[in-house]
Structure formats: C-alpha cells, structure tokens
XYZ file of N, CA and C in Angstrom:
870
model
N 18.918 12.721 4.385
C 18.821 12.502 2.928
C 18.085 11.200 2.648
N 17.114 11.237 1.721
C 16.320 10.048 1.429
C 17.101 9.032 0.598
N 16.747 7.762 0.790
C 17.332 6.704 -0.023
C 16.897 6.867 -1.475
N 17.802 6.607 -2.403
C 17.476 6.659 -3.824
C 16.797 5.363 -4.251
N 16.256 5.376 -5.449
C 15.634 4.174 -6.005
C 16.641 3.024 -6.055
N 17.873 3.327 -6.425
C 18.913 2.290 -6.487
C 19.229 1.759 -5.094
N 19.262 2.615 -4.088
C 19.465 2.173 -2.705
C 18.348 1.220 -2.283
N 17.125 1.576 -2.632
C 15.969 0.791 -2.219
C 15.959 -0.591 -2.867
N 16.470 -0.703 -4.068
C 16.541 -2.006 -4.723
C 17.449 -2.967 -3.966
N 18.396 -2.420 -3.187
C 19.307 -3.246 -2.397
C 18.793 -3.503 -0.983
N 17.856 -2.676 -0.507
C 17.524 -2.733 0.916
C 16.038 -2.805 1.241
N 15.162 -2.815 0.245
C 13.715 -2.832 0.475
C 13.125 -4.054 -0.235
N 12.422 -4.934 0.497
C 11.917 -6.164 -0.132
C 10.898 -5.936 -1.235
N 10.216 -4.782 -1.237
C 9.239 -4.499 -2.286
C 9.861 -3.809 -3.495
N 11.160 -3.597 -3.449
C 11.856 -3.000 -4.586
C 12.885 -3.958 -5.172
N 13.522 -4.752 -4.323
C 14.510 -5.709 -4.806
C 14.017 -7.137 -4.816
N 12.889 -7.385 -4.152
C 12.299 -8.717 -4.162
C 13.201 -9.774 -3.555
N 13.210 -10.948 -4.160
C 13.964 -12.072 -3.617
C 15.464 -11.845 -3.716
N 15.880 -10.818 -4.420
C 17.309 -10.609 -4.638
C 18.022 -10.068 -3.410
N 17.341 -9.340 -2.532
C 18.074 -8.664 -1.462
C 17.872 -9.251 -0.067
N 16.896 -10.164 0.110
C 16.675 -10.843 1.389
C 16.505 -9.838 2.531
N 15.942 -8.687 2.252
C 15.729 -7.660 3.267
C 14.420 -7.911 4.008
N 14.371 -7.460 5.253
C 13.169 -7.614 6.051
C 12.415 -6.308 6.199
N 11.143 -6.432 6.625
C 10.300 -5.255 6.851
C 9.356 -5.543 8.000
N 8.854 -4.487 8.611
C 7.771 -4.606 9.570
C 6.687 -3.618 9.195
N 5.458 -4.081 9.188
C 4.298 -3.227 8.955
C 3.636 -2.926 10.298
N 3.349 -1.679 10.550
C 2.727 -1.268 11.808
C 1.259 -0.901 11.567
N 0.309 -1.641 12.150
C -1.118 -1.382 11.912
C -1.647 -0.265 12.812
N -1.402 0.972 12.409
C -1.787 2.120 13.222
C -2.878 2.969 12.564
N -3.390 2.514 11.421
C -4.375 3.311 10.671
C -5.695 2.559 10.603
N -6.657 2.873 11.478
C -7.872 2.062 11.573
C -8.935 2.335 10.517
N -9.094 3.577 10.083
C -10.222 3.920 9.230
C -9.836 4.188 7.796
N -10.833 4.180 6.917
C -10.580 4.453 5.505
C -11.565 5.492 4.993
N -11.197 6.115 3.877
C -12.028 7.181 3.326
C -12.490 6.895 1.897
N -12.282 5.672 1.431
C -12.881 5.236 0.173
C -13.492 3.858 0.390
N -14.371 3.450 -0.498
C -15.087 2.184 -0.332
C -14.813 1.274 -1.528
N -13.675 0.600 -1.498
C -13.343 -0.343 -2.569
C -14.322 -1.513 -2.548
N -14.732 -1.941 -3.721
C -15.726 -3.005 -3.805
C -15.159 -4.387 -3.492
N -13.822 -4.477 -3.350
C -13.205 -5.759 -3.009
C -12.678 -5.760 -1.576
N -12.998 -4.741 -0.792
C -12.396 -4.569 0.526
C -13.421 -4.776 1.632
N -13.049 -5.607 2.618
C -13.898 -5.866 3.779
C -12.981 -5.946 4.995
N -12.662 -4.793 5.579
C -11.658 -4.746 6.637
C -12.175 -5.355 7.937
N -11.379 -6.240 8.518
C -11.668 -6.828 9.824
C -10.349 -7.091 10.536
N -10.442 -7.452 11.820
C -9.268 -7.862 12.587
C -9.179 -9.379 12.501
N -8.002 -9.895 12.161
C -7.861 -11.331 11.913
C -6.443 -11.797 12.145
N -6.292 -13.052 12.546
C -4.962 -13.653 12.608
C -4.831 -14.793 11.614
N -5.825 -14.958 10.744
C -5.898 -16.139 9.894
C -5.317 -15.896 8.499
N -5.805 -14.859 7.844
C -5.459 -14.661 6.438
C -4.133 -13.927 6.259
N -3.340 -14.418 5.336
C -2.073 -13.763 5.003
C -2.299 -12.886 3.771
N -2.944 -11.750 4.000
C -3.335 -10.870 2.904
C -3.227 -9.414 3.328
N -3.096 -8.513 2.385
C -3.049 -7.090 2.728
C -4.288 -6.645 3.486
N -4.108 -5.741 4.422
C -5.216 -5.189 5.173
C -5.553 -5.937 6.432
N -5.038 -7.137 6.619
C -5.338 -7.938 7.797
C -4.375 -7.583 8.916
N -4.905 -7.397 10.130
C -4.063 -7.149 11.297
C -4.706 -7.777 12.521
N -3.884 -8.145 13.489
C -4.398 -8.723 14.725
C -4.980 -7.675 15.656
N -4.505 -6.452 15.556
C -4.954 -5.377 16.423
C -4.520 -4.054 15.813
N -5.100 -2.970 16.306
C -4.671 -1.637 15.933
C -3.767 -1.104 17.040
N -2.584 -0.612 16.657
C -1.647 -0.056 17.618
C -1.802 1.450 17.733
N -1.517 1.975 18.927
C -1.328 3.419 19.076
C 0.095 3.747 18.644
N 0.343 4.939 18.146
C 1.691 5.275 17.681
C 2.789 4.964 18.686
N 2.564 5.298 19.954
C 3.596 5.067 20.954
C 3.821 3.572 21.211
N 2.795 2.758 21.032
C 2.951 1.313 21.194
C 3.833 0.719 20.099
N 3.847 1.348 18.945
C 4.582 0.798 17.803
C 6.088 0.750 18.050
N 6.615 1.642 18.890
C 8.050 1.657 19.154
C 8.500 0.370 19.835
N 7.715 -0.090 20.792
C 8.044 -1.348 21.472
C 7.982 -2.520 20.500
N 7.005 -2.491 19.605
C 6.866 -3.564 18.618
C 8.059 -3.587 17.670
N 8.510 -2.412 17.230
C 9.671 -2.362 16.342
C 10.908 -2.896 17.050
N 11.096 -2.499 18.291
C 12.259 -2.968 19.050
C 12.246 -4.493 19.192
N 11.094 -5.028 19.492
C 10.936 -6.473 19.628
C 11.189 -7.177 18.297
N 10.677 -6.589 17.215
C 10.843 -7.181 15.890
C 12.311 -7.220 15.476
N 13.047 -6.150 15.759
C 14.469 -6.110 15.414
C 15.260 -7.158 16.187
N 14.853 -7.432 17.424
C 15.524 -8.474 18.197
C 15.262 -9.854 17.602
N 14.041 -10.054 17.105
C 13.679 -11.341 16.506
C 14.241 -11.499 15.104
N 14.343 -10.391 14.376
C 14.758 -10.440 12.971
C 15.639 -9.233 12.657
N 16.941 -9.330 12.901
C 17.846 -8.209 12.631
C 17.904 -7.795 11.166
N 17.380 -8.652 10.260
C 17.390 -8.317 8.836
C 16.394 -7.215 8.481
N 15.509 -6.866 9.414
C 14.512 -5.824 9.131
C 15.197 -4.492 8.867
N 14.914 -3.936 7.698
C 15.506 -2.658 7.298
C 14.451 -1.603 7.007
N 13.178 -2.014 6.982
C 12.104 -1.126 6.546
C 10.963 -1.137 7.553
N 10.486 0.050 7.925
C 9.243 0.198 8.679
C 8.191 0.727 7.714
N 7.132 -0.042 7.530
C 6.063 0.363 6.625
C 4.743 0.485 7.345
N 3.878 1.339 6.848
C 2.505 1.436 7.356
C 1.578 1.321 6.161
N 0.753 0.272 6.197
C -0.082 -0.061 5.036
C -1.481 -0.478 5.458
N -2.000 0.140 6.503
C -3.364 -0.207 6.866
C -3.513 -0.510 8.345
N -4.630 -1.217 8.658
C -5.603 -1.804 7.725
C -6.511 -0.797 7.017
N -6.571 0.439 7.496
C -7.295 1.481 6.774
C -6.322 2.303 5.946
N -6.702 3.529 5.627
C -5.793 4.381 4.864
C -4.933 5.212 5.809
N -3.671 5.363 5.468
C -2.722 6.042 6.336
C -2.977 7.533 6.471
N -3.714 8.124 5.555
C -3.966 9.564 5.622
C -5.381 9.899 6.079
N -6.186 8.878 6.344
C -7.550 9.112 6.817
C -7.574 9.466 8.300
N -6.474 9.206 9.000
C -6.303 9.579 10.396
C -4.847 10.003 10.574
N -4.478 10.371 11.795
C -3.131 10.912 12.022
C -2.140 9.891 12.562
N -2.587 8.647 12.800
C -1.735 7.655 13.435
C -0.460 7.348 12.671
N -0.543 7.249 11.367
C 0.626 6.877 10.572
C 1.697 7.959 10.611
N 1.310 9.201 10.398
C 2.291 10.274 10.375
C 2.940 10.451 11.744
N 2.147 10.334 12.810
C 2.720 10.429 14.153
C 3.677 9.271 14.411
N 3.328 8.088 13.948
C 4.203 6.926 14.120
C 5.520 7.120 13.394
N 5.467 7.610 12.163
C 6.701 7.847 11.417
C 7.603 8.848 12.138
N 7.013 9.875 12.728
C 7.824 10.849 13.468
C 8.533 10.190 14.642
N 7.804 9.350 15.374
C 8.381 8.668 16.530
C 9.455 7.670 16.114
N 9.173 6.917 15.056
C 10.129 5.911 14.590
C 11.397 6.574 14.074
N 11.270 7.694 13.403
C 12.439 8.395 12.878
C 13.390 8.790 14.008
N 12.829 9.225 15.141
C 13.668 9.621 16.275
C 14.353 8.425 16.925
N 13.613 7.327 17.103
C 14.145 6.171 17.828
C 14.983 5.266 16.935
N 14.577 5.105 15.678
C 15.247 4.172 14.764
C 15.606 4.872 13.444
N 16.500 5.837 13.481
C 16.794 6.621 12.272
C 17.429 5.806 11.161
N 17.931 4.614 11.481
C 18.589 3.786 10.462
C 17.588 3.064 9.566
N 16.320 3.014 9.963
C 15.324 2.249 9.215
C 14.703 3.078 8.090
N 14.519 2.444 6.942
C 13.794 3.052 5.822
C 12.324 3.158 6.205
N 11.694 4.279 5.865
C 10.280 4.469 6.173
C 9.455 4.446 4.894
N 8.405 3.645 4.915
C 7.606 3.386 3.715
C 6.122 3.496 4.049
N 5.405 4.317 3.324
C 3.975 4.514 3.572
C 3.151 4.118 2.354
N 1.993 3.505 2.610
C 1.040 3.179 1.539
C -0.245 3.971 1.750
N -0.868 4.392 0.665
C -2.095 5.170 0.755
C -2.932 4.978 -0.502
N -4.232 5.256 -0.383
C -5.076 5.265 -1.581
C -4.934 6.579 -2.347
N -4.313 7.585 -1.738
C -4.001 8.817 -2.446
C -5.069 9.886 -2.454
N -6.215 9.637 -1.828
C -7.279 10.643 -1.856
C -6.816 11.961 -1.224
N -6.066 11.877 -0.128
C -5.603 13.068 0.573
C -4.106 13.309 0.373
N -3.520 12.636 -0.590
C -2.068 12.698 -0.765
C -1.576 14.100 -1.084
N -2.212 14.764 -2.004
C -1.744 16.086 -2.399
C -1.898 17.090 -1.263
N -3.048 17.094 -0.601
C -3.274 18.116 0.422
C -2.502 17.856 1.708
N -2.059 16.620 1.944
C -1.263 16.328 3.140
C 0.215 16.117 2.803
N 0.610 16.515 1.606
C 1.970 16.257 1.139
C 3.025 16.898 2.042
N 2.798 18.125 2.485
C 3.794 18.793 3.331
C 3.990 18.040 4.641
N 2.896 17.553 5.232
C 2.997 16.772 6.472
C 3.777 15.485 6.242
N 3.507 14.834 5.118
C 4.205 13.590 4.803
C 5.697 13.836 4.618
N 6.026 14.853 3.860
C 7.426 15.163 3.601
C 8.162 15.523 4.883
N 7.478 16.149 5.814
C 8.091 16.542 7.083
C 8.519 15.319 7.897
N 7.833 14.198 7.725
C 8.216 12.988 8.462
C 9.506 12.382 7.932
N 9.872 12.722 6.687
C 11.099 12.194 6.115
C 10.983 10.812 5.518
N 9.768 10.372 5.147
C 9.620 9.032 4.577
C 10.473 8.893 3.315
N 10.886 7.647 3.063
C 11.735 7.355 1.906
C 10.933 6.907 0.696
N 9.882 6.124 0.940
C 9.108 5.572 -0.170
C 7.615 5.732 0.089
N 6.896 5.833 -1.007
C 5.445 5.975 -0.945
C 4.820 5.021 -1.949
N 3.823 4.262 -1.494
C 3.063 3.406 -2.397
C 1.642 3.945 -2.502
N 1.173 4.141 -3.722
C -0.178 4.633 -3.958
C -0.943 3.580 -4.750
N -2.112 3.200 -4.257
C -2.939 2.238 -4.979
C -3.789 2.972 -6.004
N -3.487 2.761 -7.275
C -4.212 3.385 -8.386
C -4.772 2.256 -9.245
N -6.054 2.014 -9.139
C -6.659 0.889 -9.842
C -7.170 1.241 -11.233
N -7.299 2.519 -11.507
C -7.726 2.975 -12.838
C -7.442 4.464 -12.949
N -7.276 4.927 -14.176
C -7.163 6.369 -14.424
C -8.317 6.842 -15.302
N -9.272 5.980 -15.542
C -10.525 6.304 -16.218
C -11.622 6.257 -15.154
N -12.295 7.378 -14.871
C -13.292 7.405 -13.805
C -14.406 6.368 -13.963
N -14.795 6.047 -15.183
C -15.854 5.057 -15.382
C -15.394 3.674 -14.915
N -14.139 3.362 -15.185
C -13.602 2.077 -14.724
C -13.418 2.101 -13.211
N -12.873 3.198 -12.697
C -12.652 3.303 -11.248
C -13.958 3.180 -10.472
N -15.036 3.724 -11.002
C -16.319 3.668 -10.290
C -16.855 2.239 -10.185
N -16.370 1.334 -11.024
C -16.758 -0.076 -10.917
C -15.952 -0.803 -9.847
N -14.866 -0.177 -9.406
C -14.001 -0.775 -8.392
C -14.149 -0.100 -7.036
N -14.670 1.111 -7.027
C -14.807 1.878 -5.795
C -16.177 2.546 -5.769
N -16.970 2.257 -4.739
C -18.339 2.768 -4.674
C -18.405 4.273 -4.432
N -17.594 4.735 -3.480
C -17.669 6.147 -3.119
C -16.405 6.563 -2.374
N -16.258 7.884 -2.222
C -15.201 8.431 -1.389
C -15.841 9.259 -0.281
N -15.149 9.399 0.830
C -15.548 10.301 1.911
C -14.547 11.448 1.891
N -15.002 12.595 1.446
C -14.082 13.690 1.139
C -14.579 14.977 1.766
N -13.854 15.464 2.764
C -14.210 16.681 3.477
C -15.654 16.638 3.989
N -15.998 15.519 4.586
C -17.308 15.367 5.199
C -18.433 15.005 4.256
N -18.120 14.804 2.989
C -19.154 14.489 1.998
C -18.921 13.108 1.413
N -19.999 12.354 1.290
C -19.957 11.056 0.618
C -20.248 11.290 -0.862
N -19.264 10.987 -1.704
C -19.396 11.262 -3.136
C -19.296 9.935 -3.886
N -20.355 9.583 -4.561
C -20.453 8.261 -5.177
C -20.104 8.290 -6.659
N -19.922 7.078 -7.197
C -19.844 6.868 -8.630
C -18.704 7.579 -9.330
N -18.982 8.012 -10.568
C -17.964 8.593 -11.431
C -17.417 9.888 -10.851
N -18.272 10.702 -10.230
C -17.782 11.969 -9.666
C -16.745 11.714 -8.567
N -17.031 10.761 -7.701
C -16.067 10.407 -6.672
C -14.788 9.861 -7.269
N -14.930 9.057 -8.312
C -13.761 8.484 -8.982
C -12.914 9.576 -9.625
N -13.543 10.587 -10.200
C -12.800 11.689 -10.812
C -11.935 12.412 -9.778
N -12.518 12.680 -8.621
C -11.778 13.369 -7.560
C -10.617 12.512 -7.082
N -10.881 11.230 -6.866
C -9.844 10.323 -6.388
C -8.664 10.266 -7.358
N -8.951 10.060 -8.632
C -7.877 9.942 -9.635
C -7.097 11.247 -9.758
N -7.801 12.363 -9.788
C -7.117 13.654 -9.877
C -6.173 13.849 -8.689
N -6.657 13.536 -7.483
C -5.836 13.724 -6.287
C -4.662 12.753 -6.248
N -4.882 11.530 -6.704
C -3.793 10.552 -6.745
C -2.652 11.036 -7.637
N -2.987 11.455 -8.837
C -1.949 11.858 -9.793
C -1.261 13.155 -9.365
N -2.023 14.107 -8.826
C -1.408 15.327 -8.303
C -0.455 14.998 -7.163
N -0.868 14.094 -6.299
C -0.043 13.708 -5.168
C 1.224 12.988 -5.590
N 1.100 12.080 -6.550
C 2.280 11.367 -7.058
C 3.276 12.349 -7.645
N 2.791 13.285 -8.457
C 3.688 14.276 -9.059
C 4.413 15.081 -7.975
N 3.678 15.467 -6.965
C 4.264 16.309 -5.920
C 5.298 15.537 -5.104
N 4.994 14.315 -4.738
C 5.917 13.536 -3.928
C 7.162 13.154 -4.727
N 6.968 12.779 -5.992
C 8.110 12.433 -6.838
C 9.029 13.638 -7.034
N 8.444 14.805 -7.234
C 9.239 16.019 -7.423
C 10.038 16.367 -6.173
N 9.544 15.942 -5.009
C 10.232 16.220 -3.752
C 11.307 15.191 -3.436
N 11.468 14.186 -4.298
C 12.524 13.207 -4.110
C 12.116 11.924 -3.437
N 10.821 11.739 -3.191
C 10.332 10.485 -2.606
C 10.153 9.458 -3.727
N 10.661 8.247 -3.517
C 10.482 7.186 -4.511
C 9.060 6.651 -4.413
N 8.341 6.681 -5.530
C 6.929 6.298 -5.549
C 6.740 4.966 -6.270
N 6.037 4.064 -5.596
C 5.596 2.807 -6.199
C 4.080 2.860 -6.321
N 3.542 2.307 -7.379
C 2.093 2.251 -7.565
C 1.637 0.795 -7.558
N 0.601 0.518 -6.777
C -0.068 -0.777 -6.786
C -1.358 -0.684 -7.592
N -1.656 -1.725 -8.349
C -2.951 -1.835 -9.023
C -3.505 -3.227 -8.780
N -4.741 -3.297 -8.306
C -5.416 -4.582 -8.151
C -5.999 -4.966 -9.504
N -5.570 -6.096 -10.020
C -5.992 -6.543 -11.346
C -7.292 -7.330 -11.246
N -8.345 -6.780 -11.840
C -9.654 -7.428 -11.919
C -9.936 -7.629 -13.406
N -9.726 -8.816 -13.941
C -9.768 -9.016 -15.400
C -11.014 -8.459 -16.068
N -12.179 -8.646 -15.445
C -13.418 -8.201 -16.070
C -13.588 -6.685 -16.062
N -12.822 -5.993 -15.227
C -13.029 -4.554 -15.051
C -11.866 -3.732 -15.607
N -10.649 -3.975 -15.118
C -9.514 -3.155 -15.551
C -8.431 -3.962 -16.264
N -8.782 -5.160 -16.702
C -7.792 -6.011 -17.355
C -7.181 -5.412 -18.608
N -7.981 -4.673 -19.369
C -7.483 -4.049 -20.601
C -6.979 -2.625 -20.371
N -6.941 -2.222 -19.116
C -6.639 -0.832 -18.767
C -5.263 -0.680 -18.116
N -4.621 -1.797 -17.819
C -3.374 -1.775 -17.046
C -2.279 -0.970 -17.749
N -2.130 -1.158 -19.047
C -1.083 -0.446 -19.774
C -1.264 1.067 -19.664
N -2.510 1.516 -19.728
C -2.799 2.949 -19.615
C -2.461 3.461 -18.216
N -2.798 2.684 -17.196
C -2.466 3.076 -15.823
C -0.955 3.193 -15.673
N -0.227 2.175 -16.154
C 1.232 2.172 -16.035
C 1.847 3.389 -16.710
N 1.404 3.685 -17.920
C 1.936 4.843 -18.646
C 1.637 6.141 -17.902
N 0.437 6.264 -17.383
C 0.017 7.500 -16.722
C 0.788 7.742 -15.435
N 0.937 6.704 -14.606
C 1.639 6.908 -13.333
C 3.137 7.101 -13.557
N 3.680 6.464 -14.601
C 5.098 6.684 -14.923
C 5.320 8.139 -15.335
N 4.416 8.671 -16.141
C 4.516 10.069 -16.551
C 4.402 11.015 -15.353
N 3.677 10.571 -14.313
C 3.521 11.389 -13.109
C 4.739 11.320 -12.196
N 5.629 10.339 -12.431
C 6.845 10.268 -11.644
C 7.053 8.995 -10.855
N 6.125 8.039 -10.938
C 6.305 6.768 -10.234
C 7.471 5.988 -10.834
N 8.192 5.259 -9.976
C 9.374 4.512 -10.407
C 9.118 3.015 -10.553
N 8.154 2.494 -9.817
C 7.934 1.051 -9.776
C 6.443 0.763 -9.775
N 6.054 -0.350 -10.415
C 4.645 -0.698 -10.575
C 4.440 -2.129 -10.109
N 3.405 -2.341 -9.315
C 3.110 -3.651 -8.749
C 1.672 -4.026 -9.068
N 1.483 -5.082 -9.819
C 0.146 -5.551 -10.187
C -0.238 -6.680 -9.242
N -1.314 -6.478 -8.490
C -1.743 -7.418 -7.464
C -2.994 -8.155 -7.949
N -2.982 -9.477 -7.997
C -4.178 -10.212 -8.418
C -5.337 -10.011 -7.446
N -6.525 -9.828 -7.982
C -7.723 -9.709 -7.163
C -7.889 -10.927 -6.258
N -8.265 -10.673 -5.002
C -8.780 -11.714 -4.120
C -10.296 -11.571 -4.154
N -11.036 -12.454 -4.823
C -12.483 -12.272 -4.976
C -13.207 -12.300 -3.630
N -13.837 -11.205 -3.268
C -14.596 -11.120 -2.020
C -15.464 -9.885 -2.040
N -16.277 -9.733 -1.009
C -17.153 -8.592 -0.811
C -17.998 -8.383 -2.069
N -18.075 -7.191 -2.643
C -18.940 -6.960 -3.797
C -18.369 -7.532 -5.088
N -17.098 -7.901 -5.089
C -16.491 -8.525 -6.265
C -16.242 -10.014 -6.034
N -17.020 -10.585 -5.139
C -16.850 -12.004 -4.833
C -17.136 -12.897 -6.031
N -17.961 -12.416 -6.962
C -18.289 -13.215 -8.138
C -17.280 -13.043 -9.265
N -16.401 -12.071 -9.123
C -15.351 -11.909 -10.126
C -14.296 -12.990 -9.919
N -13.608 -13.334 -10.978
C -12.607 -14.394 -10.865
C -11.220 -13.814 -10.615
N -10.404 -14.585 -9.961
C -9.016 -14.207 -9.777
C -8.297 -14.337 -11.116
N -7.439 -13.392 -11.460
C -6.749 -13.485 -12.755
C -5.836 -14.702 -12.823
N -5.713 -15.255 -14.016
C -4.835 -16.405 -14.223
C -3.378 -15.935 -14.287
N -2.467 -16.869 -14.131
C -1.042 -16.530 -14.229
C -0.688 -15.904 -15.584
N -1.190 -16.457 -16.719
C -0.907 -15.809 -18.007
C -1.463 -14.387 -18.093
N -2.624 -14.137 -17.495
C -3.191 -12.783 -17.510
C -2.336 -11.821 -16.690
N -1.862 -12.285 -15.542
C -0.994 -11.444 -14.709
C 0.301 -11.149 -15.444
N 0.873 -12.163 -16.061
C 2.129 -11.965 -16.780
C 1.945 -11.013 -17.962
N 0.823 -11.144 -18.667
C 0.563 -10.257 -19.810
C 0.404 -8.815 -19.353
N -0.277 -8.617 -18.230
C -0.447 -7.265 -17.699
C 0.897 -6.674 -17.298
N 1.729 -7.478 -16.650
C 3.052 -6.989 -16.244
C 3.925 -6.669 -17.450
N 3.831 -7.499 -18.458
C 4.630 -7.261 -19.668
C 4.192 -5.978 -20.365
N 2.879 -5.728 -20.407
C 2.374 -4.496 -21.017
C 2.833 -3.275 -20.227
N 2.807 -3.388 -18.904
C 3.208 -2.262 -18.061
C 4.695 -1.950 -18.182
N 5.494 -2.987 -18.420
C 6.951 -2.817 -18.487
C 7.415 -1.970 -19.675
N 6.511 -1.670 -20.591
C 6.865 -0.752 -21.675
C 7.154 0.644 -21.128
N 6.611 0.952 -19.936
C 6.666 2.308 -19.423
C 7.361 2.452 -18.065
N 7.433 1.352 -17.285
C 7.867 1.486 -15.899
C 8.410 0.142 -15.414
N 9.345 0.174 -14.472
C 9.814 -1.067 -13.862
C 8.653 -1.753 -13.155
N 8.593 -3.065 -13.250
C 7.498 -3.831 -12.657
C 8.042 -4.783 -11.603
N 7.424 -4.769 -10.449
C 7.793 -5.664 -9.353
C 7.018 -6.970 -9.518
N 7.703 -8.091 -9.491
C 7.073 -9.378 -9.776
C 7.096 -10.354 -8.602
N 7.429 -9.890 -7.404
C 7.590 -10.819 -6.285
C 6.695 -10.479 -5.099
N 5.584 -9.800 -5.318
C 4.716 -9.383 -4.221
C 4.163 -10.589 -3.469
N 4.240 -10.532 -2.136
C 3.734 -11.594 -1.275
C 2.357 -11.275 -0.682
N 1.773 -10.140 -1.041
C 0.469 -9.707 -0.511
C 0.486 -9.750 1.020
N 1.395 -8.983 1.603
C 1.658 -9.039 3.040
C 0.516 -8.441 3.861
N 0.384 -8.972 5.082
C -0.567 -8.435 6.050
C -0.153 -7.032 6.485
N -1.111 -6.318 7.086
C -0.831 -4.971 7.590
C -0.011 -4.990 8.871
N 0.211 -6.181 9.458
C 1.074 -6.290 10.629
C 2.197 -7.311 10.400
N 2.572 -7.521 9.144
C 3.628 -8.475 8.813
C 4.964 -8.000 9.354
N 5.843 -8.973 9.647
C 7.196 -8.634 10.093
C 8.130 -9.776 9.736
N 9.310 -9.426 9.269
C 10.301 -10.425 8.906
C 10.731 -10.277 7.460
N 11.343 -11.330 6.936
C 11.786 -11.359 5.549
C 10.725 -12.083 4.729
N 10.081 -11.417 3.777
C 8.979 -12.046 3.030
C 9.380 -13.375 2.403
N 8.565 -14.395 2.672
C 8.798 -15.706 2.083
C 9.916 -16.506 2.712
N 10.627 -15.910 3.691
C 11.762 -16.601 4.297
C 11.648 -16.717 5.808
N 11.363 -15.615 6.465
C 11.387 -15.587 7.926
C 10.335 -14.605 8.407
N 9.183 -15.102 8.826
C 8.109 -14.250 9.307
C 8.030 -14.336 10.835
N 8.006 -13.194 11.502
C 7.982 -13.174 12.966
C 6.779 -12.408 13.511
N 5.851 -12.033 12.641
C 4.708 -11.243 13.068
C 3.890 -11.888 14.163
N 3.709 -13.200 14.092
C 2.891 -13.897 15.080
C 3.494 -13.821 16.478
N 4.786 -13.614 16.566
C 5.462 -13.552 17.863
C 5.406 -12.165 18.492
N 4.934 -11.179 17.753
C 4.934 -9.807 18.245
C 3.682 -9.449 19.025
N 2.618 -10.244 18.881
C 1.344 -9.904 19.490
C 0.881 -11.055 20.372
N 0.548 -10.754 21.618
C 0.152 -11.802 22.557
C -1.233 -12.342 22.252
N -2.113 -11.487 21.796
C -3.491 -11.912 21.523
C -3.767 -11.758 20.050
N -4.135 -12.850 19.396
C -4.449 -12.803 17.977
C -5.827 -13.418 17.780
N -6.688 -12.744 17.034
C -8.081 -13.154 16.882
C -8.295 -13.871 15.569
N -9.110 -14.905 15.569
C -9.388 -15.667 14.352
C -10.737 -15.240 13.791
N -10.711 -14.307 12.859
C -11.923 -13.891 12.168
C -11.632 -13.781 10.692
N -12.576 -13.271 9.934
C -12.487 -13.437 8.497
C -11.499 -12.502 7.818
N -11.255 -12.765 6.543
C -10.236 -12.086 5.735
C -10.639 -10.671 5.365
N -9.664 -9.958 4.833
C -9.914 -8.601 4.366
C -8.922 -8.250 3.278
N -9.037 -7.049 2.756
C -8.058 -6.586 1.767
C -8.040 -5.074 1.821
N -6.858 -4.501 1.695
C -6.744 -3.053 1.776
C -5.738 -2.543 0.762
N -4.974 -1.438 1.108
C -4.159 -0.733 0.119
C -2.701 -1.165 0.099
N -2.232 -1.980 0.967
C -0.835 -2.184 1.146
C -0.096 -2.829 0.009
C-alpha cells in the first residue's frame, strides 16, 4: 500500500520540509534525456550543489550497495529518489533500480522525478514498481511559453522543435499526472521560475496541475546558465509572490534545497553524499529535473 500525502508530510523531506528532519538518497542511474531545456547543461561534477549534478552514473545493481552504505552513515534516510542527471523515463535504469530497491529495502519510500514526456505511455511500468511519489517538472502549460524554455523534444525517434514539441510535452505531462494521481500516487510538480519568460504564468500552471491531480507545487528559482545565462535569477519577493499566487490552488513547498542527483542525508542538516563515492570529479555545473 502506498504512503498517503499525509504520511509523506511526516516522512519525506520534500513534502514536510524542515518540520520532519527526514533523510533521502538520490541514485544517479539515469544518464540521458529526451528534452532540451534551455537552462540545462548536464555534466559530471563534484563541485556544484544543484539538481542534475552527479559524481558518476550508477548501474541499477550498484545502487543497492550505495543505499546500504548510506543507511549506515545516515539512519534518518527514509526516501530513495531518482532525479537524474537525465530523465528517469528516457532509459530503463530508474525503473529497474526501483524494482531492486523495493525487494532489498521495502521500508523505504520510493520517489521518482521526470520531465513527463513519456509519463503517460510508461505509466503501467511505473505503477508496477510501486513508487510512492512522483515529481513532474512542468514549466509552462502554454506551448508558446514552453517553447522559450525548451528547444525540442526527442519523441519516438523524432526531433520535434518549438511550439509543436512543446504541445506534445505539455499534453503528455498532464495526461500522465492525471493517470498517476488516479492510481493513488502522490504527485508533486516542480516549475523553474524564469521571471522574463514564465513569471506571469505560474498561477495558471499551479491551477492546471492541481486540476490534473497534483498535491504539492515547488517553484524553483532559475540558475542562469546555458542558453538562459543572460536571464536573471528571480528575486526573493518575486519567488514569494509566485508561491503566494500558486497557493490559491495547491499546497506549495517552500524549503527546496535544489539537491544534487546523488545527494544523500538530511537536507540542510546532515549530508553524506561525498562519503558514498570514492572518486569525485571537479567539473562544471548543471541543472536537470529533480
């Protein structure tokens, strides 16, 4: 039986925030992506404390040893998440990892993040793993706005650019959210806030995903880089205003730490990720869906 939203508020750091002091481990088993976000530049790194960054890519079977080691270092860990550095549904590593983790560590909450392009069509596979929570990154529900944030999608062997690609992505995201929510999976939605692009669109996104069945909304400030390097990071008042607008329709998470794709420990209190990997490389930053 899956954990309820109320259960998750007590035991998941991305649902209860600083209130529950719960730990999590992210397993970097998803190397590739199938969309091209204009703010995303995936690399392997040990330097930046940001979503999408990982020291290495693990094979599913390797992840079991990492989880065991992490639990020894930080018994507070209650959640196994997979959030990159690529998309969890663009390859099979994440779903295979969840199956293995469920057998070895059935007490742990399982949490997956995705851009949602393949969410609807892979829903049965996802549900079969028994995941408890799903995070979908939805940056816009207007294709014209989305096309300014995402250059193209790779969909069934075809590169689809611009508004047409954005239309497919948004349609699949919302269909997938509806399907997963109806099946009893607690859905959280992330939105990267880019003031010049989707700053006035956040309320519409929040209303739309809430109507689709999402329970929690997380607004993540842009990290200016890659093709959006000239865009500015939103100010604290802008972030607060966006969160306040979204709260008319959905619960809003206000304690996001923008965790790495291989983070482990209690966010903001006890991080043990650096102790889990013998070799860590110092290269540049990145950003992904987590």
